[in-house]
Structure formats: C-alpha cells, structure tokens
Coordinates of C-alpha atoms in Angstrom, one line a residue:
M10 CA -197.7 -95.3 14.2
L11 CA -195.0 -94.6 16.7
S12 CA -196.6 -91.4 17.9
A13 CA -199.8 -93.4 18.5
T14 CA -197.9 -96.1 20.4
Y15 CA -195.9 -93.6 22.3
P16 CA -198.0 -90.5 22.8
L17 CA -195.9 -87.6 24.0
P18 CA -197.5 -86.1 27.2
P19 CA -196.7 -82.5 28.1
L20 CA -193.9 -81.9 30.7
R21 CA -194.9 -80.6 34.1
L22 CA -192.1 -78.3 35.1
P23 CA -191.6 -76.2 38.2
A24 CA -191.7 -72.4 38.0
R25 CA -187.9 -72.3 37.8
P26 CA -186.6 -75.7 36.7
T27 CA -183.0 -76.7 37.0
A28 CA -181.1 -79.0 34.6
S29 CA -181.6 -82.0 37.0
R30 CA -185.3 -81.2 37.6
F31 CA -185.8 -81.0 33.8
L32 CA -184.4 -84.5 33.4
L33 CA -186.5 -85.8 36.2
A34 CA -189.6 -84.2 34.6
V35 CA -188.8 -86.1 31.4
F36 CA -188.6 -89.4 33.3
R37 CA -191.8 -88.7 35.3
A38 CA -193.7 -88.0 32.1
R39 CA -193.0 -91.6 31.0
L40 CA -192.4 -93.2 34.4
G41 CA -194.4 -96.4 33.6
T42 CA -192.3 -97.1 30.5
A43 CA -189.1 -96.3 32.2
L44 CA -189.9 -98.7 35.1
G45 CA -190.9 -101.3 32.5
A46 CA -187.6 -100.9 30.7
A47 CA -185.8 -101.2 34.0
A48 CA -187.6 -104.5 34.8
I49 CA -187.1 -105.9 31.3
G50 CA -183.4 -104.8 31.5
V51 CA -183.0 -106.9 34.7
V52 CA -184.4 -110.0 33.0
W53 CA -182.3 -109.3 30.0
A54 CA -179.0 -108.8 32.0
L55 CA -179.4 -111.7 34.4
P56 CA -178.8 -114.5 31.8
G57 CA -175.5 -112.8 30.9
A58 CA -174.5 -113.0 34.6
L59 CA -175.7 -116.6 35.1
L60 CA -174.3 -118.0 31.9
P61 CA -170.6 -118.2 33.1
L62 CA -171.9 -120.0 36.2
V63 CA -173.9 -122.5 34.2
V64 CA -171.0 -123.1 31.9
G65 CA -168.7 -123.7 34.9
Q66 CA -171.2 -126.2 36.3
G67 CA -171.3 -128.0 32.9
I68 CA -167.5 -128.2 32.8
G69 CA -167.6 -129.6 36.3
A70 CA -170.1 -132.2 35.2
I71 CA -167.8 -133.2 32.3
G72 CA -164.9 -133.6 34.7
A73 CA -167.2 -135.9 36.8
H74 CA -168.3 -137.9 33.7
D75 CA -171.9 -137.1 34.5
G76 CA -173.6 -137.1 31.0
A77 CA -177.1 -136.4 32.4
A78 CA -175.8 -133.3 34.3
V79 CA -174.0 -132.1 31.2
G80 CA -177.3 -132.3 29.2
R81 CA -179.2 -130.4 31.9
W82 CA -176.6 -127.6 32.1
A83 CA -176.5 -127.4 28.3
L84 CA -180.2 -127.0 28.2
A85 CA -180.0 -124.4 30.9
A86 CA -177.5 -122.4 28.8
A87 CA -179.8 -122.7 25.8
V88 CA -182.7 -121.4 27.8
L89 CA -180.7 -118.5 29.2
G90 CA -179.7 -117.6 25.6
L91 CA -183.3 -117.7 24.4
V92 CA -184.5 -115.6 27.4
Q93 CA -181.8 -113.0 26.7
T94 CA -182.7 -112.8 23.0
V95 CA -186.4 -112.4 23.6
F96 CA -186.1 -109.8 26.4
G97 CA -183.2 -108.1 24.6
T98 CA -185.6 -107.5 21.7
W99 CA -188.3 -106.2 24.0
L100 CA -185.8 -104.0 25.8
H101 CA -184.6 -102.5 22.5
F102 CA -188.3 -101.7 21.6
L103 CA -188.8 -100.0 24.9
N104 CA -185.5 -98.1 24.7
Y105 CA -186.4 -96.8 21.3
G106 CA -189.7 -95.6 22.6
L107 CA -188.0 -93.9 25.6
W108 CA -185.6 -92.2 23.2
L109 CA -188.5 -90.9 21.1
H110 CA -190.2 -89.8 24.3
G111 CA -187.2 -87.9 25.6
A112 CA -186.3 -86.3 22.4
G113 CA -189.8 -85.7 21.1
T114 CA -191.2 -84.3 24.4
T115 CA -188.2 -82.0 24.7
Q116 CA -188.7 -80.8 21.2
R117 CA -192.4 -80.1 21.7
T118 CA -191.7 -78.3 25.0
V119 CA -189.1 -76.1 23.3
S120 CA -191.3 -75.5 20.3
A121 CA -194.4 -74.6 22.4
H122 CA -192.3 -72.2 24.5
T123 CA -190.6 -70.5 21.6
T124 CA -194.0 -70.0 20.0
R125 CA -195.3 -68.4 23.2
V126 CA -192.3 -66.1 23.4
G127 CA -192.9 -65.1 19.8
A128 CA -191.1 -62.0 18.4
G129 CA -189.2 -61.4 21.6
L130 CA -187.1 -64.5 21.1
R131 CA -184.8 -62.9 18.6
E132 CA -183.6 -60.3 21.1
Q133 CA -182.9 -62.9 23.9
T134 CA -181.2 -65.7 22.1
T135 CA -179.4 -66.6 18.9
T136 CA -180.5 -68.6 15.9
G137 CA -177.5 -70.9 16.4
N138 CA -178.5 -71.7 20.0
L139 CA -182.0 -72.5 19.0
V140 CA -180.8 -74.8 16.2
A141 CA -178.4 -76.5 18.5
V142 CA -181.1 -77.1 21.1
S143 CA -183.5 -78.4 18.4
T144 CA -181.0 -80.8 16.9
T145 CA -178.1 -81.8 19.2
D146 CA -179.5 -81.2 22.7
I147 CA -182.7 -83.1 22.2
N148 CA -180.7 -86.2 21.1
H149 CA -178.7 -86.0 24.4
I150 CA -181.9 -85.9 26.4
G151 CA -183.2 -88.9 24.4
N152 CA -180.0 -90.8 25.1
T153 CA -180.2 -90.1 28.8
V154 CA -183.8 -91.5 29.1
E155 CA -183.0 -94.4 26.8
M156 CA -180.2 -95.9 28.9
T157 CA -182.5 -96.6 31.9
G158 CA -183.1 -100.3 31.2
R159 CA -179.5 -101.2 30.5
A160 CA -178.2 -99.3 33.6
V161 CA -180.6 -100.9 36.0
G162 CA -180.0 -104.4 34.5
S163 CA -176.3 -104.1 34.7
L164 CA -176.4 -103.0 38.3
L165 CA -178.5 -106.0 39.4
A166 CA -176.4 -108.3 37.3
F167 CA -173.3 -107.1 39.2
V168 CA -175.1 -107.7 42.5
V169 CA -176.0 -111.3 41.5
V170 CA -172.4 -112.0 40.4
A171 CA -170.9 -110.5 43.5
V172 CA -173.2 -112.6 45.8
W173 CA -172.2 -115.8 44.0
L174 CA -168.5 -114.9 44.2
V175 CA -168.8 -114.2 48.0
S176 CA -170.7 -117.5 48.6
T177 CA -168.2 -119.5 46.5
S178 CA -165.0 -117.8 47.6
P179 CA -165.1 -114.9 50.1
L180 CA -161.7 -113.7 48.9
L181 CA -162.7 -113.4 45.3
G182 CA -166.0 -111.9 46.3
V183 CA -164.3 -109.2 48.3
V184 CA -161.9 -108.5 45.4
A185 CA -164.9 -108.1 43.0
L186 CA -167.0 -106.0 45.4
V187 CA -164.1 -103.7 46.2
G188 CA -162.2 -103.7 42.9
V189 CA -165.1 -103.0 40.5
P190 CA -166.5 -100.0 42.4
V191 CA -162.9 -98.7 42.8
A192 CA -162.5 -99.1 39.0
V193 CA -165.7 -97.1 38.4
L194 CA -164.6 -94.4 40.9
G195 CA -161.3 -94.3 39.1
I196 CA -163.1 -93.2 36.0
G197 CA -164.8 -90.3 37.9
P198 CA -161.9 -87.8 37.6
L199 CA -162.2 -88.1 33.8
L200 CA -165.9 -87.0 33.7
A201 CA -165.4 -83.4 35.0
P202 CA -163.1 -82.4 32.1
L203 CA -165.3 -84.2 29.6
Q204 CA -168.4 -82.3 30.8
K205 CA -166.5 -79.0 30.7
R206 CA -165.2 -79.7 27.2
K207 CA -168.6 -80.8 25.9
A208 CA -170.1 -77.6 27.3
K209 CA -167.5 -75.5 25.4
Q210 CA -168.1 -77.5 22.2
R211 CA -171.8 -76.9 22.6
E212 CA -171.2 -73.1 22.8
Q213 CA -168.9 -73.2 19.8
R214 CA -171.5 -75.2 17.8
G215 CA -174.1 -72.7 18.6
D216 CA -171.8 -69.9 17.3
V217 CA -171.1 -71.6 14.0
N218 CA -174.9 -72.4 13.5
A219 CA -175.7 -68.7 14.1
L220 CA -173.0 -67.5 11.7
G221 CA -174.1 -70.0 9.1
A222 CA -177.7 -68.8 9.4
D223 CA -176.6 -65.2 9.0
I224 CA -174.6 -65.9 5.9
V225 CA -177.4 -67.9 4.3
S226 CA -180.0 -65.2 5.0
G227 CA -177.7 -62.4 3.7
L228 CA -176.1 -64.3 0.8
R229 CA -177.7 -62.2 -1.9
I230 CA -176.4 -59.0 -0.2
L231 CA -173.0 -60.5 0.4
R232 CA -172.6 -61.2 -3.3
G233 CA -173.7 -57.7 -4.2
I234 CA -171.0 -56.1 -2.1
G235 CA -168.4 -58.7 -2.7
G236 CA -168.2 -59.9 0.9
E237 CA -168.1 -63.6 0.2
R238 CA -164.4 -64.1 0.9
R239 CA -164.5 -62.2 4.2
F240 CA -167.5 -64.1 5.5
F241 CA -166.0 -67.3 4.3
A242 CA -162.9 -66.6 6.3
R243 CA -165.0 -65.9 9.4
F244 CA -167.0 -69.1 8.9
R245 CA -163.8 -71.1 8.4
E246 CA -162.3 -69.6 11.6
T247 CA -165.4 -70.3 13.6
S248 CA -165.7 -73.9 12.3
Q249 CA -162.1 -74.5 13.1
R250 CA -162.8 -73.5 16.7
V251 CA -165.6 -76.1 16.7
R252 CA -163.2 -78.7 15.3
R253 CA -160.6 -78.0 17.9
A254 CA -163.2 -78.2 20.7
G255 CA -164.4 -81.5 19.2
V256 CA -160.8 -82.8 19.2
E257 CA -160.6 -81.9 22.9
V258 CA -163.8 -83.8 23.6
G259 CA -162.5 -86.7 21.6
K260 CA -159.3 -86.8 23.7
A261 CA -161.4 -86.9 26.9
E262 CA -163.7 -89.6 25.5
A263 CA -160.6 -91.6 24.4
W264 CA -159.1 -91.5 27.9
L265 CA -162.6 -92.5 29.3
A266 CA -162.9 -95.4 26.9
A267 CA -159.3 -96.6 27.8
A268 CA -160.2 -96.4 31.5
E269 CA -163.4 -98.4 30.9
I270 CA -161.2 -101.3 29.6
A271 CA -158.0 -100.9 31.6
L272 CA -159.4 -100.5 35.1
P273 CA -162.0 -103.4 35.0
G274 CA -159.4 -105.4 33.1
L275 CA -157.0 -105.2 36.1
V276 CA -159.8 -106.5 38.3
T277 CA -160.3 -109.4 35.9
V278 CA -156.6 -110.2 35.9
V279 CA -156.5 -110.2 39.7
I280 CA -159.6 -112.4 40.1
T281 CA -158.3 -114.9 37.4
W282 CA -154.9 -115.1 39.1
L283 CA -156.4 -115.6 42.5
G284 CA -158.8 -118.2 41.1
A285 CA -156.0 -120.1 39.4
R286 CA -154.1 -120.2 42.7
L287 CA -157.2 -121.5 44.5
A288 CA -157.7 -124.1 41.9
V289 CA -154.1 -125.3 42.2
A290 CA -154.5 -125.4 46.0
G291 CA -157.7 -127.5 45.6
S292 CA -160.0 -124.9 47.1
I293 CA -162.1 -124.8 43.9
D294 CA -162.5 -127.2 41.0
V295 CA -161.8 -126.6 37.3
G296 CA -165.4 -125.8 36.6
Q297 CA -165.5 -123.1 39.2
L298 CA -162.2 -121.7 37.9
V299 CA -163.8 -121.4 34.4
A300 CA -166.8 -119.8 36.0
F301 CA -164.6 -117.3 37.9
Y302 CA -162.9 -116.4 34.7
G303 CA -166.2 -115.9 32.8
V304 CA -167.7 -113.9 35.6
S305 CA -164.6 -111.7 35.9
A306 CA -164.7 -111.0 32.1
F307 CA -168.5 -110.4 32.4
L308 CA -167.8 -107.7 35.1
I309 CA -166.4 -105.4 32.3
W310 CA -169.9 -105.1 30.9
P311 CA -171.6 -103.7 34.0
V312 CA -168.7 -101.2 34.4
T313 CA -169.0 -100.2 30.7
A314 CA -172.8 -99.8 31.1
A315 CA -172.3 -97.7 34.2
T316 CA -169.8 -95.4 32.6
E317 CA -172.0 -95.2 29.5
A318 CA -174.9 -94.2 31.8
V319 CA -172.7 -91.6 33.6
G320 CA -171.6 -90.2 30.2
S321 CA -175.2 -90.0 29.0
I322 CA -176.3 -88.2 32.2
T323 CA -173.3 -85.8 31.8
S324 CA -174.3 -84.9 28.3
G325 CA -177.9 -84.8 29.3
L326 CA -177.2 -82.3 32.1
V327 CA -175.2 -80.1 29.7
A328 CA -178.0 -80.2 27.2
S329 CA -180.6 -79.6 30.0
R330 CA -178.8 -76.4 31.1
K331 CA -179.2 -75.0 27.6
I332 CA -182.8 -76.0 27.4
V333 CA -183.6 -74.6 30.8
A334 CA -181.9 -71.4 29.9
L335 CA -184.1 -71.2 26.8
L336 CA -187.3 -72.0 28.7
A337 CA -186.4 -69.2 31.2
I338 CA -186.9 -66.6 28.4
R339 CA -190.2 -64.9 29.0
P340 CA -192.4 -63.1 26.4
K341 CA -192.1 -59.4 26.3
L342 CA -195.9 -59.2 26.3
A343 CA -197.9 -61.1 28.9
D344 CA -201.5 -62.4 28.7
P345 CA -203.9 -60.7 31.2
E346 CA -204.9 -62.8 34.2
T347 CA -208.6 -62.2 33.3
P348 CA -208.9 -61.5 29.6
V349 CA -211.7 -59.2 28.3
P350 CA -213.3 -60.4 25.0
L351 CA -213.5 -58.0 22.0
P352 CA -216.8 -57.0 20.6
E353 CA -218.0 -58.6 17.4
G354 CA -217.8 -56.8 14.0
P355 CA -215.5 -54.1 12.8
L356 CA -213.1 -52.8 15.4
E357 CA -211.9 -49.3 16.1
L358 CA -208.2 -48.8 17.0
V359 CA -207.0 -45.9 19.1
D360 CA -203.4 -45.2 20.1
T361 CA -203.4 -42.5 22.8
E362 CA -199.6 -42.1 22.6
S363 CA -199.6 -40.9 18.9
G364 CA -203.2 -39.8 18.7
V365 CA -204.0 -42.2 15.8
R366 CA -207.6 -43.2 15.7
V367 CA -208.6 -45.8 13.1
A368 CA -212.3 -45.8 12.4
P369 CA -214.1 -49.1 12.2
G370 CA -214.9 -50.4 8.7
R371 CA -212.7 -47.8 6.9
L372 CA -209.4 -47.7 5.2
T373 CA -207.0 -45.4 7.1
V374 CA -203.5 -44.4 5.9
V375 CA -200.9 -43.3 8.5
D376 CA -198.0 -41.2 7.2
F377 CA -195.7 -40.9 10.1
G378 CA -192.4 -41.6 8.3
A379 CA -189.9 -43.6 10.2
E380 CA -192.1 -43.4 13.4
G381 CA -194.9 -45.3 11.7
E382 CA -193.5 -48.7 12.4
A383 CA -193.6 -48.1 16.2
V384 CA -197.2 -47.1 16.0
A385 CA -198.1 -50.2 13.9
D386 CA -196.4 -52.4 16.5
R387 CA -198.5 -50.8 19.2
L388 CA -201.8 -51.1 17.3
A389 CA -201.2 -54.8 16.7
R390 CA -199.8 -55.2 20.3
F391 CA -196.4 -56.3 19.3
A392 CA -195.2 -53.6 21.7
D393 CA -196.9 -51.8 24.6
P394 CA -197.1 -48.0 24.7
A395 CA -195.3 -45.8 27.2
D396 CA -196.5 -45.6 30.8
G397 CA -199.8 -43.8 31.1
E398 CA -200.7 -44.4 27.5
A399 CA -202.9 -47.1 26.0
V400 CA -204.1 -48.8 22.8
L401 CA -207.8 -49.3 22.6
V402 CA -209.3 -52.1 20.4
G403 CA -213.1 -51.8 20.1
G404 CA -213.1 -49.7 23.3
V405 CA -211.1 -52.4 25.2
R406 CA -207.5 -51.9 26.4
A407 CA -205.3 -54.1 24.2
D408 CA -203.3 -55.3 27.2
Q409 CA -206.6 -56.7 28.7
V410 CA -207.3 -58.9 25.7
A411 CA -205.9 -62.4 25.3
L412 CA -203.0 -62.4 22.8
A413 CA -204.5 -65.3 20.9
E414 CA -207.7 -63.3 20.3
L415 CA -205.8 -60.3 19.2
R416 CA -203.7 -62.3 16.7
R417 CA -206.9 -63.8 15.3
R418 CA -208.8 -60.5 15.0
I419 CA -205.9 -58.2 14.1
V420 CA -203.4 -59.3 11.4
Y421 CA -200.2 -57.3 11.1
A422 CA -198.3 -57.7 7.8
H423 CA -194.8 -56.3 7.8
N424 CA -193.1 -55.8 4.4
Q425 CA -190.2 -57.8 5.6
D426 CA -192.2 -60.9 6.6
I427 CA -190.5 -64.1 5.6
W428 CA -191.6 -67.3 3.9
F429 CA -190.9 -70.8 5.0
S430 CA -190.1 -73.6 2.6
G431 CA -193.3 -75.3 1.3
V432 CA -196.1 -75.4 -1.2
L433 CA -197.2 -71.9 -2.2
R434 CA -200.9 -72.8 -1.9
E435 CA -200.5 -74.0 1.7
Q436 CA -198.7 -70.8 2.6
L437 CA -201.2 -68.5 1.0
A438 CA -204.3 -70.2 2.6
P439 CA -204.9 -69.4 6.3
A440 CA -205.4 -72.1 8.8
R441 CA -209.1 -71.4 9.0
A442 CA -211.7 -70.8 6.3
T443 CA -212.3 -67.2 5.5
G444 CA -214.4 -65.1 3.1
V445 CA -211.5 -64.4 0.8
G446 CA -210.1 -67.1 -1.4
S447 CA -206.5 -67.4 -2.5
T448 CA -207.5 -66.4 -6.1
E449 CA -209.2 -63.2 -4.9
A450 CA -206.2 -62.3 -2.6
L451 CA -203.7 -62.9 -5.4
F452 CA -205.7 -60.7 -7.8
A453 CA -206.0 -57.9 -5.2
A454 CA -202.3 -58.0 -4.6
D455 CA -201.6 -58.1 -8.3
A456 CA -199.7 -61.3 -7.8
D457 CA -201.6 -63.6 -10.1
D458 CA -199.0 -63.1 -12.8
I459 CA -196.3 -64.4 -10.4
V460 CA -198.3 -67.6 -9.9
A461 CA -199.0 -68.0 -13.6
A462 CA -195.2 -67.8 -14.3
L463 CA -194.4 -70.6 -11.9
P464 CA -194.2 -74.1 -13.5
D465 CA -196.6 -75.7 -11.0
G466 CA -198.7 -72.6 -10.3
V467 CA -199.9 -72.5 -6.7
E468 CA -198.6 -76.0 -6.2
E469 CA -195.0 -74.8 -6.7
V470 CA -192.7 -75.5 -3.8
I471 CA -191.2 -72.2 -2.6
G472 CA -187.8 -72.4 -0.9
E473 CA -186.9 -70.8 2.4
R474 CA -187.5 -67.0 2.5
G475 CA -189.0 -67.2 -1.0
R476 CA -185.6 -66.8 -2.8
E477 CA -187.1 -68.0 -6.1
V478 CA -188.9 -64.7 -6.5
S479 CA -187.7 -61.1 -6.5
G480 CA -188.1 -58.6 -3.7
G481 CA -191.1 -56.9 -5.3
Q482 CA -192.8 -60.3 -6.1
R483 CA -192.2 -61.5 -2.6
Q484 CA -193.8 -58.3 -1.3
R485 CA -196.9 -58.9 -3.4
L486 CA -197.2 -62.5 -2.2
N487 CA -196.9 -61.3 1.4
L488 CA -199.8 -58.9 0.7
A489 CA -201.8 -61.7 -0.8
R490 CA -201.2 -63.9 2.2
A491 CA -202.3 -61.1 4.5
L492 CA -205.5 -60.4 2.5
A493 CA -206.4 -64.1 2.4
A494 CA -206.6 -64.0 6.3
D495 CA -209.6 -61.7 5.9
A496 CA -209.0 -60.3 9.4
D497 CA -211.4 -57.9 11.2
V498 CA -208.5 -55.5 11.3
L499 CA -205.6 -55.6 8.8
V500 CA -202.5 -53.5 9.5
L501 CA -200.1 -53.1 6.6
D502 CA -196.7 -51.7 6.9
E503 CA -195.4 -50.3 3.6
P504 CA -197.0 -53.1 1.6
T505 CA -196.0 -51.7 -1.9
S506 CA -192.6 -50.1 -1.2
A507 CA -190.8 -52.4 -3.6
V508 CA -193.2 -52.3 -6.6
D509 CA -193.4 -49.8 -9.5
A510 CA -196.0 -47.0 -9.6
H511 CA -198.3 -48.7 -12.1
T512 CA -198.5 -51.9 -10.1
E513 CA -199.0 -49.9 -6.9
A514 CA -201.9 -48.1 -8.4
R515 CA -203.7 -51.3 -9.3
I516 CA -203.0 -52.8 -5.9
T517 CA -204.3 -49.8 -4.0
E518 CA -207.6 -49.8 -5.9
R519 CA -208.1 -53.5 -5.6
V520 CA -207.2 -53.7 -1.9
A521 CA -209.6 -50.8 -1.2
A522 CA -212.4 -52.7 -3.0
L523 CA -211.6 -56.0 -1.3
R524 CA -211.5 -54.6 2.2
R525 CA -214.5 -52.3 1.8
G526 CA -216.5 -52.3 5.1
K527 CA -213.6 -53.8 7.1
T528 CA -211.0 -52.0 9.2
T529 CA -207.8 -51.5 7.4
V530 CA -204.8 -49.3 8.3
V531 CA -201.9 -48.8 5.9
F532 CA -198.6 -47.2 7.0
S533 CA -197.3 -45.6 3.9
Q534 CA -195.9 -42.4 2.5
S535 CA -197.2 -43.1 -1.0
P536 CA -199.8 -40.7 -2.5
L537 CA -201.4 -43.6 -4.3
W538 CA -202.6 -45.0 -0.9
T539 CA -203.6 -41.6 0.2
H540 CA -205.8 -41.3 -2.9
V541 CA -207.9 -44.4 -2.0
A542 CA -208.0 -43.8 1.8
D543 CA -211.1 -42.8 3.7
E544 CA -208.9 -41.0 6.3
V545 CA -205.3 -40.0 6.4
F546 CA -203.2 -39.3 9.5
T547 CA -200.0 -37.3 9.1
A548 CA -197.7 -35.6 11.5
K549 CA -199.6 -32.3 10.7
G550 CA -203.0 -33.7 11.5
V551 CA -205.9 -35.6 10.0
T552 CA -207.5 -35.4 6.5
V553 CA -210.6 -37.0 5.3

C-alpha cells in the first residue's frame, strides 16, 4: 500500500556524484512531496508561534475585565490548537513518506548498482561496508529527507516571532534576532567533531560487520580446526573498538544536546529579564510580559529543530560519502555500446587463448587441471581474455554481446555457488519457464533423495548457504538448479567433485541424456565424465 502511495522513482545522478549532489538528487526525485511537507510544516509551526501571543492578549483582556474579548481570545487559542493537530498529523504522514522515499530510493539505487557490478564487487569492497550501507546509511538518508517540513516550519515560525518582538519592543526584538542566531552559531563548533567521530564509528561498524560475516560463513571450518576462541577474541576486540567509537559519538551528541538547551535558555533568560523590567517601567502590560515569556520559551523549539536538521544533514553527508564511494565502483566487464545479438539455437564456444572449441549441441569435457577455472570464466565471460585473444560465442565476439543476453543464453555453474535463505522449490525453479522441470533436474543430479528426506520436501525452507545439507548434497542441488535453467549453453565447473563414484556415475549418465542436443561443457578431471563426453580437451590435445 505504501509503495503504491509513494512510488520510488529512480535517481538521476551525475556521472561523478558527490555526497551533497547525491542528497540533492534524493530531494529532487520527490521534490513535490518535499515542498508540500515544507508548506504543511509552516502551517503546523505557526500556531505554536502565535499561541503565546494569543494567550498574552487573553490575559490582557482579563486585566481589562473584558469578558467578550477573553472569549474571543480563548476561541482563537482553541482554533490554533485544532489547526496544529490537523496539520501536525498531515505533516507526520508526509514525513513518513519522505523517509520511505529517501531510504527506499537509496536502497534501490545501491541494489541496482551492486547487481550491475556483479562478481567484481567482492574485490572492490567488503561485506561489512555493503551491510552498513544497506542498513545504517540508508536510515540516515531517510532522516535527512524527512526533516524538511519541520526545519522550514521552525524557520518561518522564528521569523514571525521575531517580527512581533521587534514591533512590540525593538529592544527585545533585537535581543531575539541577535541572540538566537548566535546561540545556533555557538553550537557549530560541536558539529565538526561529531561528524568526524560518526565517520570513524561508521568505519568501525563496517569492520565488525565484515568480520562477523566471515566468521559465520566459515563457522564449520573454524570448529573443525578449533579456531573458535581465536576468532571470538578478534570479534570481541573489534566490537570493543566500535563500542569506544560509539561512546565518543555519544559524548559529542551529549555536548550538542546540552548546548541546544543552555544557549537558547540564556537568550530566554535575558528576554524574560528585560521584559520584566519593561513591565515594571510601564512600557508593556502584564499580558505582553506573559507573551514575551511564552515566546522566549518557544524560541528553544526552532533552535532545537535547526540543530536537529544540521545533525541530520551531517549524518546524511557521512552516509552519502560511503554510498557515493560504493556507486563509484565500476563493473570489471562493460556492456558494448552497440550490442550484437547471438544467433538462435545451439551455440559454439571458442576460446582462442587456450584453443578450446566447444561444438554446438555436444557435451565437451575440458581437463586442464587448475587452469580450467580461468578458461570457464572466459567462456561464460566472467573474465576477458588477454590482449589479442578473444572468445567467440556462435561466431560473435563475447565482448560485443550484451551481458544480459550472455547470462540468459550461457549459464555458468561453479561448484562453490551459494544458496540464499528461502523455499527450496523457489530456488530450484528459474525465473522463466523452461523445458526442464524441477523433478527432471533433481533426478538428473541424483538429488531427489535429498528432497525426499526433507520434512517438507521441495517446500522446505533452506537456510543461508544451505547449511542444513552436507557439501556433497549441496553440490548436487547446485547442479539441479543449473540443469533446471535449461540454458542454450551450460558450463559446469567440477560439478561432482564432492560425491562418491557410484553417485557420480549416475549423474554423468543422466546429465548426458538430459542435455543431449544442447551445448554442454564440463570442466572436470574425472574419467566418468570423459566416458560420456562427445569430445574431450586436455593439455595434450583433443580426443573424440
């Protein structure tokens, strides 16, 4: 419902965005709502500024024994309270929508970019940094966008109050117009240390997230080698650095909060003291004195809102720098400016660097040992060959084909591919309908017994990285997922390295039968795959 009410438009960013330009782009993407929140914020804030004046007039009417005037001013105070309630509710709704826009749009932008970067992301950033961007930083962006209405409303309310003060008492007006800005400026020196400490805390949080992700992913290995205590000590040390950084941020925020009260409070004391002297001298009446006191107390709120806005912008800029740095990461492989489409039907693969030629519609085994993975990466274009060499797909250079089409026509299944948490059936079935069902793929991968042993079968919820199953079972499920894609070209890297010989023999026969007539290339040193292959490439040559 909220996504329908507040659709999230894509961000239009310059080629090299800065942190400030990124924030401006977020505001521009929802400029109408931001302006609406600012207008509603003005209507919401004005009653708070006018209420002390109305109360002061009412007290003056009481002193003058004017009952009708007291009733009118009481009604005016009630109307102001009603207006503030209605528009405050409206402002809260718009602010919530702006927060969703800021956080949601940022998250979509980051997700889309990291998807485009693909496998090259791991080499250019850390898991901890990506987690921190996707959790903490997007919240700071949302907070920065969300404070628009309150900041604009508080600014205009301050102007209204200042004008009234000047028109009623020039002396008090000058004190307010000078004192409150000086109070705000006095808070300024506290913001630079706060921003620096928040940036340091952000770095430390990314480190602890990265370490936590590494420990979780390698927990089984750590237990096998008895390394739990060592890594626990490392995690405790890193988390303590985050705690200490958080304490430093808390100290800076405490000083900022104290300054928000103390500095405007001094202005309030001065205005009240001067107003009392003017009332004693007869320059103003009692009602005006009460109004002056209420207005001076109200001035704390615009100052607090202003410092809150500055704090949100500070945090937003720190977060934007990290987001912009992430968006600056470029894919290792670029799409061609003018993509060339691939021919229909089975595809031939040729790697001129290694001499491997995969015939269309046949099962080819490549036995290059440790060098085989590099060849597989090139054939599926997860890496480009050396200068002067090329990979041809159906007679077309791979670097001239759109990556999206390559990923659709050529599926590369590595034996270390991971699983995400979710229902097994949803992870086995490809996004589009194919000619191979999940049942057929599971049978060919000899993984139907794994599913049968699960309490809910294919409806079983598999945890992150498929930890509920063994390494050999996970490898068979990986193979089933690759077979279910029914790709024109299927590249398999050591698909049966973790299974026993009897299981591998069944798998090789079934995969050969299922993929008959389609291009399949298997990188393996197993003689069982060689036995079912139409063609075999080794370092010594080609056998048919």
